[in-house]
Amino acid sequence: MDAVVFIVLALLYVVYLAIAVPASAAAAAAGYAVGMPIAYLAGLGEVLAARPRSLGSPPRRPKQPEGADPALLQYFYGPAIADADHAVRTAYASCRKFWDFGAAAVQSAFDLDGTPLLTAPLGVGGAIGMGVGTAAGTVLAAGCALVHLLVVGVSAAAVRATGTALRAADSALLRLKNIRIVCPDCYRRVFYPGYVCPRPGCGNRHRDVRPGRFGIFRRRCQCGEPMSTLLLLGSARMTAFCPYEDCGGSLEHRPGEAPEIVLPFFGARGAGKTRLMFSMVTQLEAWTRAGRLKAEFGDSATSTELADAGEVLRRGRATTITPVRDPRANVIRLVSRKNIRILHLYDTAGERFYRSDRTQPLRYLGQARTFILLIDPLSVTAFWQRLPAERRAELAALRSEAPSAELAYQQTYQQIEAMGVRLRTARLAVVFSRADLTGVPEGDVADWAIGELGLGNLVRSVRQNFRETCFVNTAAVMGDDGEIHPSVAALMRWMLARNGVKLPKGT
Amino acid sequence: MAEEIKNIEERTYRWLRRFVFAATLAAIAVLVWWLLP
């Protein structure tokens, strides 16, 4: 009888084994095969969406490149990959817990304190299922991770392509508008201005705000303030500066909005460069007051320099001697018939034009296409000696004793050429100053310069080398009626005619 | 300062992170639908 019972029980146990082992194995395999990708997705959800306080910092933070702008990285330029890494680590920790839970369950199935005869088959099946399920789950979780990386990769590619397209569109727009930005301090061409963070009290300087690693449509300063990345998107409203590290000068004139015109005045010391510039500014102010155009100082340095230009002329005072140093451009914003132009007027001490080592640093000459050569006829010996003695006595105090005008011309002309300016595309105005003292000759001014001043070589060289030339006599003085001599307005009209600026007729 | 930057980062990346998560889930759903017989 006992033997029969034993056989029956043994058979039942075998049946139990045949059911319990595969069933527990299947359950464990299914649990782990599905649980691991779910754990990965849960980890991804925690990292990307829920971001609970318990999440902690990502173990790998993208590093800011050395010397980079103080801005946050664009998400797809580093942080997205750091998030992927963080998600994998978070999922791995969840899976580890899940695995430890299963391992503990399997171990408890063999616990001799319980009923191991019944639970051990479940443990065996569970262990087998865990192994199979973990392998399958790892493959599925890896598939999910691959999909995530693919989404990040495609998004990153789209973001980079958008950035490149926007940069190209912005550059094309600048080219189309014929805008070349020049730094008034270091004279170099600025391909794109740097900008100061607009948040009051921040002052972080961003050297290159264009779409890139710090943002596509806008970037965020480390202080949290958003900044436009393109002139198209309004970056010109922010305070600009020269992005070259050794300069960093202020570009207060909102560069990038309008074409810039570089106008260098050159000539011997005392030729009247500063006075001519003062009279031009005063003429522009007169036109502004009359509502015929709008001219304003482009930056505070220019305001300081030229604020009392009109007053100097009104009182007939002599201008102060221009210091022998690298000049800063006087920037004037000119609005004429809806056309905006930024004028860069360079007034440099005459001493800089006698020797090549002193002219070489004047790199702004390489950015100009219209030049203004000033010559004081009184300084030309041939002309001076032909004046009556009493007239010479009258004018002696006003005559400059600078070296010849031809020296300044030759020196500067060679330097302009050495700086790569194609003279056949350049224009030169040869301005004979002090017309109020010497009188305006009848007939052609160039002929007068050849005949009376003996400047035949200079006139021939100018005509031979420059595409367009103009010889004029000017008087940079203000009449009793408060009006600037009309020769100044005429010269300005010629200077700006090729730059799409139509100045008012008359004074 | 570091904490402040971290908070700004959290705010800045919030929607892009959500977008990536949603896009990943959508891509997985499409893949599962496409692979299932």
Coordinates of N, CA, C and O in Angstrom, one line a residue, chain A residues 93-218:
Chain A
A93 N 20.7 50.9 -13.1 CA 20.4 50.8 -11.6 C 19.1 50.2 -11.3 O 19.0 49.3 -10.4
S94 N 18.0 50.5 -12.1 CA 16.7 49.9 -11.9 C 16.8 48.4 -12.3 O 16.2 47.6 -11.5
C95 N 17.5 48.1 -13.4 CA 17.6 46.7 -13.8 C 18.3 45.9 -12.7 O 18.0 44.7 -12.4
R96 N 19.3 46.5 -12.2 CA 20.1 45.8 -11.1 C 19.2 45.5 -9.9 O 19.3 44.4 -9.4
K97 N 18.4 46.5 -9.5 CA 17.4 46.2 -8.4 C 16.5 45.1 -8.8 O 16.2 44.2 -8.0
F98 N 16.0 45.1 -10.0 CA 15.1 44.1 -10.5 C 15.7 42.7 -10.5 O 15.2 41.7 -10.1
W99 N 17.0 42.7 -10.9 CA 17.8 41.4 -10.9 C 18.0 40.9 -9.5 O 17.8 39.8 -9.2
D100 N 18.4 41.8 -8.6 CA 18.6 41.5 -7.2 C 17.4 40.9 -6.6 O 17.4 39.9 -5.8
F101 N 16.2 41.5 -6.9 CA 14.9 41.0 -6.4 C 14.7 39.6 -6.9 O 14.3 38.7 -6.1
G102 N 15.0 39.3 -8.2 CA 14.8 37.9 -8.7 C 15.7 37.0 -8.1 O 15.4 35.8 -7.7
A103 N 17.0 37.4 -8.0 CA 18.0 36.5 -7.4 C 17.6 36.1 -6.0 O 17.8 34.9 -5.6
A104 N 17.1 37.1 -5.2 CA 16.7 36.8 -3.8 C 15.6 35.8 -3.8 O 15.5 34.9 -2.9
A105 N 14.6 36.0 -4.7 CA 13.5 35.1 -4.8 C 13.9 33.7 -5.1 O 13.5 32.7 -4.5
V106 N 14.9 33.5 -6.1 CA 15.4 32.2 -6.4 C 16.1 31.6 -5.2 O 15.9 30.4 -4.9
Q107 N 16.9 32.4 -4.5 CA 17.6 31.9 -3.4 C 16.7 31.4 -2.3 O 16.9 30.3 -1.7
S108 N 15.6 32.2 -2.1 CA 14.7 31.8 -1.0 C 13.9 30.5 -1.4 O 13.4 29.8 -0.5
A109 N 13.8 30.2 -2.7 CA 13.2 29.0 -3.1 C 13.9 27.7 -2.6 O 13.3 26.7 -2.4
F110 N 15.2 27.9 -2.3 CA 16.0 26.7 -1.9 C 16.2 26.8 -0.4 O 17.0 26.0 0.2
D111 N 15.4 27.6 0.3 CA 15.6 27.8 1.8 C 15.1 26.5 2.5 O 13.9 26.1 2.3
L112 N 15.9 25.9 3.3 CA 15.6 24.6 3.9 C 14.5 24.8 5.0 O 13.9 23.9 5.4
D113 N 14.4 26.1 5.5 CA 13.4 26.3 6.6 C 11.9 26.2 6.0 O 11.0 26.0 6.8
G114 N 11.8 26.4 4.8 CA 10.4 26.4 4.2 C 10.1 25.0 3.6 O 10.4 24.0 4.3
T115 N 9.5 25.0 2.5 CA 9.2 23.7 1.8 C 9.9 23.6 0.5 O 9.4 23.8 -0.6
P116 N 11.2 23.3 0.6 CA 12.1 23.4 -0.6 C 11.6 22.4 -1.7 O 11.8 22.6 -2.9
L117 N 11.0 21.3 -1.3 CA 10.6 20.3 -2.3 C 9.6 21.0 -3.3 O 9.6 20.6 -4.4
L118 N 8.8 21.9 -2.7 CA 7.8 22.6 -3.6 C 8.3 23.8 -4.3 O 8.0 24.1 -5.4
T119 N 9.2 24.6 -3.5 CA 9.6 25.8 -4.0 C 10.9 25.7 -4.9 O 11.1 26.6 -5.8
A120 N 11.7 24.7 -4.7 CA 12.9 24.6 -5.4 C 12.7 24.5 -6.9 O 13.4 25.2 -7.7
P121 N 11.7 23.7 -7.4 CA 11.5 23.7 -8.9 C 11.1 25.1 -9.4 O 11.5 25.5 -10.5
L122 N 10.4 25.8 -8.6 CA 10.1 27.2 -9.0 C 11.3 28.0 -9.1 O 11.5 28.9 -10.0
G123 N 12.3 27.8 -8.1 CA 13.5 28.5 -8.1 C 14.4 28.2 -9.4 O 15.0 29.0 -10.0
V124 N 14.4 26.9 -9.7 CA 15.2 26.4 -10.8 C 14.6 27.1 -12.1 O 15.3 27.6 -12.9
G125 N 13.3 26.9 -12.2 CA 12.6 27.5 -13.4 C 12.9 29.0 -13.5 O 13.2 29.6 -14.5
G126 N 12.7 29.7 -12.3 CA 12.9 31.1 -12.3 C 14.3 31.5 -12.7 O 14.5 32.5 -13.4
A127 N 15.3 30.7 -12.2 CA 16.7 31.1 -12.5 C 16.9 30.9 -14.0 O 17.6 31.8 -14.7
I128 N 16.4 29.8 -14.6 CA 16.6 29.7 -16.1 C 15.9 30.8 -16.8 O 16.4 31.4 -17.7
G129 N 14.7 31.1 -16.4 CA 13.9 32.2 -17.0 C 14.6 33.5 -16.9 O 14.6 34.3 -17.8
M130 N 15.2 33.8 -15.7 CA 15.9 35.0 -15.5 C 17.0 35.2 -16.5 O 17.2 36.3 -17.1
G131 N 17.7 34.1 -16.7 CA 18.9 34.2 -17.6 C 18.4 34.5 -19.0 O 18.9 35.4 -19.7
V132 N 17.4 33.7 -19.5 CA 16.9 33.9 -20.8 C 16.3 35.3 -21.0 O 16.5 36.0 -21.9
G133 N 15.4 35.6 -20.0 CA 14.7 36.9 -20.0 C 15.7 38.1 -20.0 O 15.5 39.1 -20.7
T134 N 16.7 38.0 -19.2 CA 17.7 39.1 -19.1 C 18.4 39.3 -20.5 O 18.6 40.4 -20.9
A135 N 18.7 38.1 -21.1 CA 19.4 38.3 -22.4 C 18.5 39.0 -23.4 O 18.9 39.9 -24.1
A136 N 17.2 38.5 -23.4 CA 16.3 39.1 -24.4 C 16.0 40.5 -24.0 O 15.9 41.4 -24.9
G137 N 15.8 40.8 -22.7 CA 15.5 42.2 -22.2 C 16.7 43.1 -22.5 O 16.4 44.3 -22.9
T138 N 17.9 42.6 -22.4 CA 19.1 43.5 -22.7 C 19.0 43.9 -24.2 O 19.3 45.1 -24.5
V139 N 18.7 42.9 -25.0 CA 18.6 43.2 -26.5 C 17.5 44.3 -26.7 O 17.7 45.2 -27.5
L140 N 16.4 44.1 -26.1 CA 15.3 45.0 -26.3 C 15.6 46.4 -25.8 O 15.3 47.4 -26.4
A141 N 16.2 46.4 -24.6 CA 16.6 47.7 -24.0 C 17.6 48.4 -24.8 O 17.6 49.6 -25.0
A142 N 18.6 47.6 -25.3 CA 19.6 48.2 -26.2 C 18.9 48.8 -27.5 O 19.3 49.8 -28.0
G143 N 17.9 48.0 -28.0 CA 17.1 48.6 -29.1 C 16.5 49.9 -28.8 O 16.5 50.8 -29.6
C144 N 15.9 50.0 -27.6 CA 15.3 51.3 -27.2 C 16.3 52.4 -27.1 O 16.1 53.5 -27.5
A145 N 17.5 52.0 -26.5 CA 18.6 53.0 -26.4 C 19.0 53.5 -27.8 O 19.3 54.7 -28.0
L146 N 19.0 52.5 -28.7 CA 19.5 52.8 -30.1 C 18.5 53.8 -30.7 O 18.9 54.8 -31.4
V147 N 17.2 53.5 -30.5 CA 16.1 54.4 -31.0 C 16.3 55.8 -30.4 O 16.2 56.9 -31.1
H148 N 16.6 55.9 -29.1 CA 16.8 57.2 -28.4 C 18.0 57.9 -29.1 O 17.9 59.1 -29.4
L149 N 19.1 57.2 -29.2 CA 20.3 57.8 -29.8 C 20.0 58.3 -31.3 O 20.5 59.3 -31.7
L150 N 19.2 57.5 -31.9 CA 18.9 57.8 -33.3 C 18.1 59.1 -33.4 O 18.3 60.0 -34.2
V151 N 17.1 59.3 -32.4 CA 16.3 60.5 -32.3 C 17.2 61.7 -32.0 O 17.1 62.7 -32.6
V152 N 18.2 61.5 -31.1 CA 19.1 62.5 -30.7 C 20.0 62.9 -31.9 O 20.2 64.1 -32.2
G153 N 20.5 61.8 -32.6 CA 21.3 62.1 -33.8 C 20.6 62.8 -34.9 O 21.2 63.8 -35.4
V154 N 19.4 62.4 -35.2 CA 18.6 63.1 -36.3 C 18.3 64.5 -35.9 O 18.5 65.5 -36.7
S155 N 17.9 64.7 -34.6 CA 17.7 66.1 -34.1 C 18.9 66.9 -34.2 O 18.9 68.1 -34.6
A156 N 20.1 66.4 -33.8 CA 21.3 67.1 -33.8 C 21.7 67.5 -35.2 O 22.1 68.7 -35.5
A157 N 21.5 66.6 -36.1 CA 21.8 66.9 -37.5 C 20.9 68.0 -38.1 O 21.4 68.9 -38.8
A158 N 19.6 67.9 -37.7 CA 18.6 68.9 -38.2 C 19.0 70.3 -37.6 O 19.0 71.3 -38.3
V159 N 19.4 70.3 -36.3 CA 19.7 71.5 -35.6 C 21.0 72.2 -36.3 O 21.0 73.4 -36.6
R160 N 22.0 71.3 -36.6 CA 23.2 71.8 -37.2 C 22.9 72.4 -38.6 O 23.5 73.4 -39.0
A161 N 22.1 71.6 -39.3 CA 21.8 72.1 -40.7 C 21.0 73.4 -40.6 O 21.3 74.3 -41.4
T162 N 20.1 73.5 -39.7 CA 19.4 74.8 -39.5 C 20.3 75.9 -39.2 O 20.2 77.0 -39.8
G163 N 21.3 75.7 -38.3 CA 22.2 76.7 -37.9 C 23.1 77.1 -39.1 O 23.3 78.3 -39.3
T164 N 23.5 76.1 -39.9 CA 24.4 76.5 -41.1 C 23.6 77.3 -42.1 O 24.1 78.3 -42.6
A165 N 22.3 76.9 -42.3 CA 21.4 77.6 -43.2 C 21.2 79.1 -42.8 O 21.3 80.0 -43.5
L166 N 21.0 79.2 -41.5 CA 20.7 80.6 -40.9 C 22.0 81.4 -41.0 O 21.9 82.6 -41.4
R167 N 23.1 80.8 -40.7 CA 24.4 81.6 -40.9 C 24.6 82.1 -42.3 O 24.9 83.2 -42.6
A168 N 24.3 81.1 -43.2 CA 24.5 81.4 -44.6 C 23.5 82.5 -45.1 O 23.9 83.5 -45.8
A169 N 22.3 82.4 -44.6 CA 21.3 83.4 -44.9 C 21.7 84.8 -44.4 O 21.5 85.8 -45.1
D170 N 22.2 84.8 -43.2 CA 22.6 86.1 -42.6 C 23.8 86.7 -43.3 O 23.8 87.9 -43.6
S171 N 24.7 85.9 -43.7 CA 25.9 86.4 -44.4 C 25.5 86.9 -45.8 O 26.0 87.9 -46.2
A172 N 24.6 86.1 -46.4 CA 24.1 86.5 -47.7 C 23.4 87.9 -47.7 O 23.5 88.7 -48.5
L173 N 22.6 88.1 -46.6 CA 21.9 89.3 -46.4 C 22.9 90.5 -46.3 O 22.7 91.6 -46.9
L174 N 23.9 90.2 -45.5 CA 24.9 91.3 -45.3 C 25.6 91.6 -46.6 O 25.8 92.8 -47.0
R175 N 25.9 90.6 -47.4 CA 26.5 90.8 -48.7 C 25.6 91.5 -49.6 O 26.0 92.4 -50.4
L176 N 24.3 91.1 -49.6 CA 23.3 91.7 -50.5 C 23.2 93.2 -50.1 O 23.0 94.0 -51.0
K177 N 23.2 93.5 -48.9 CA 23.1 94.9 -48.5 C 24.4 95.7 -48.5 O 24.4 96.8 -48.2
N178 N 25.4 94.9 -49.0 CA 26.8 95.6 -49.1 C 27.3 96.1 -47.8 O 27.8 97.2 -47.7
I179 N 27.1 95.3 -46.8 CA 27.5 95.7 -45.5 C 28.8 95.0 -45.1 O 28.9 93.8 -45.1
R180 N 29.8 95.9 -44.9 CA 31.2 95.4 -44.4 C 31.4 96.2 -43.1 O 31.5 97.4 -43.1
I181 N 31.5 95.4 -42.0 CA 31.7 96.1 -40.7 C 33.2 96.3 -40.5 O 34.0 95.4 -40.7
V182 N 33.5 97.5 -40.1 CA 34.9 97.8 -39.8 C 35.0 98.3 -38.4 O 34.2 99.1 -37.9
C183 N 36.0 97.8 -37.6 CA 36.2 98.3 -36.3 C 36.8 99.7 -36.3 O 37.9 99.9 -36.9
P184 N 36.2 100.7 -35.6 CA 36.8 102.0 -35.6 C 38.1 102.1 -34.8 O 38.8 103.1 -34.9
D185 N 38.3 101.1 -34.0 CA 39.5 101.1 -33.1 C 40.7 100.4 -33.8 O 41.8 100.9 -33.8
C186 N 40.5 99.1 -34.2 CA 41.6 98.4 -34.8 C 41.6 98.3 -36.3 O 42.5 97.7 -36.9
Y187 N 40.6 98.9 -36.9 CA 40.5 99.0 -38.4 C 40.3 97.7 -39.1 O 40.3 97.7 -40.3
R188 N 40.2 96.6 -38.4 CA 40.1 95.4 -39.1 C 38.6 95.1 -39.5 O 37.7 95.7 -38.9
R189 N 38.5 94.3 -40.5 CA 37.1 94.0 -40.9 C 36.5 93.0 -39.9 O 37.2 92.0 -39.5
V190 N 35.3 93.3 -39.4 CA 34.7 92.5 -38.4 C 33.6 91.7 -39.2 O 32.7 92.2 -39.7
F191 N 33.8 90.3 -39.2 CA 32.9 89.5 -39.9 C 31.5 89.4 -39.2 O 30.5 89.2 -39.8
Y192 N 31.6 89.5 -37.9 CA 30.4 89.5 -37.1 C 30.7 90.1 -35.7 O 31.7 89.7 -35.1
P193 N 30.0 91.1 -35.3 CA 30.3 91.7 -34.0 C 30.1 90.8 -32.8 O 29.3 89.9 -32.9
G194 N 30.8 91.1 -31.7 CA 30.5 90.4 -30.5 C 29.5 91.2 -29.8 O 29.3 92.4 -30.1
Y195 N 28.8 90.6 -28.8 CA 27.7 91.3 -28.1 C 27.8 91.1 -26.6 O 28.2 90.1 -26.1
V196 N 27.4 92.2 -25.9 CA 27.4 92.1 -24.4 C 26.0 91.7 -24.0 O 25.0 92.1 -24.6
C197 N 26.0 90.8 -23.0 CA 24.7 90.3 -22.5 C 23.8 91.5 -22.1 O 24.2 92.4 -21.4
P198 N 22.5 91.6 -22.6 CA 21.7 92.8 -22.4 C 21.2 92.9 -21.0 O 20.6 93.9 -20.6
R199 N 21.4 91.8 -20.2 CA 20.8 91.9 -18.8 C 21.5 92.9 -18.0 O 22.8 92.9 -17.9
P200 N 20.8 93.9 -17.4 CA 21.5 94.9 -16.5 C 22.3 94.2 -15.4 O 21.8 93.3 -14.8
G201 N 23.5 94.6 -15.3 CA 24.4 94.1 -14.3 C 25.1 92.9 -14.6 O 25.9 92.4 -13.8
C202 N 24.9 92.3 -15.8 CA 25.6 91.1 -16.2 C 26.9 91.4 -16.8 O 28.0 91.2 -16.3
G203 N 26.8 91.9 -18.0 CA 28.1 92.4 -18.7 C 28.9 91.3 -19.3 O 30.0 91.5 -19.8
N204 N 28.4 90.0 -19.3 CA 29.1 88.9 -20.0 C 29.3 89.3 -21.5 O 28.4 89.7 -22.1
R205 N 30.5 89.0 -22.0 CA 30.8 89.3 -23.4 C 30.8 88.1 -24.2 O 31.5 87.1 -23.9
H206 N 30.0 88.1 -25.3 CA 29.9 86.9 -26.2 C 30.5 87.3 -27.5 O 30.1 88.1 -28.2
R207 N 31.6 86.6 -27.8 CA 32.4 87.0 -29.0 C 31.8 86.6 -30.3 O 32.0 87.2 -31.3
D208 N 31.1 85.4 -30.3 CA 30.5 85.0 -31.5 C 29.1 84.4 -31.2 O 28.9 83.3 -30.7
V209 N 28.1 85.2 -31.5 CA 26.7 84.8 -31.1 C 26.0 84.1 -32.2 O 24.9 83.6 -32.1
R210 N 26.6 83.9 -33.3 CA 26.0 83.3 -34.5 C 25.5 81.8 -34.2 O 26.1 81.2 -33.2
P211 N 24.5 81.3 -34.9 CA 24.0 80.0 -34.6 C 25.2 79.0 -34.5 O 26.0 78.9 -35.4
G212 N 25.1 78.2 -33.5 CA 26.2 77.2 -33.3 C 26.0 76.4 -32.0 O 24.9 76.3 -31.6
R213 N 27.1 76.1 -31.4 CA 27.0 75.2 -30.2 C 26.3 75.8 -29.0 O 25.8 75.1 -28.1
F214 N 26.1 77.1 -29.1 CA 25.4 77.8 -27.9 C 23.9 78.1 -28.2 O 23.3 78.7 -27.4
G215 N 23.5 77.8 -29.4 CA 22.1 78.1 -29.7 C 21.9 78.4 -31.2 O 22.8 78.8 -31.8
I216 N 20.7 78.1 -31.7 CA 20.4 78.3 -33.1 C 19.7 79.6 -33.3 O 20.2 80.5 -33.9
F217 N 18.5 79.7 -32.8 CA 17.7 81.0 -33.0 C 18.1 82.0 -31.9 O 18.0 83.2 -32.1
R218 N 18.4 81.5 -30.7 CA 18.8 82.3 -29.7 C 19.7 81.5 -28.7 O 19.6 80.3 -28.7

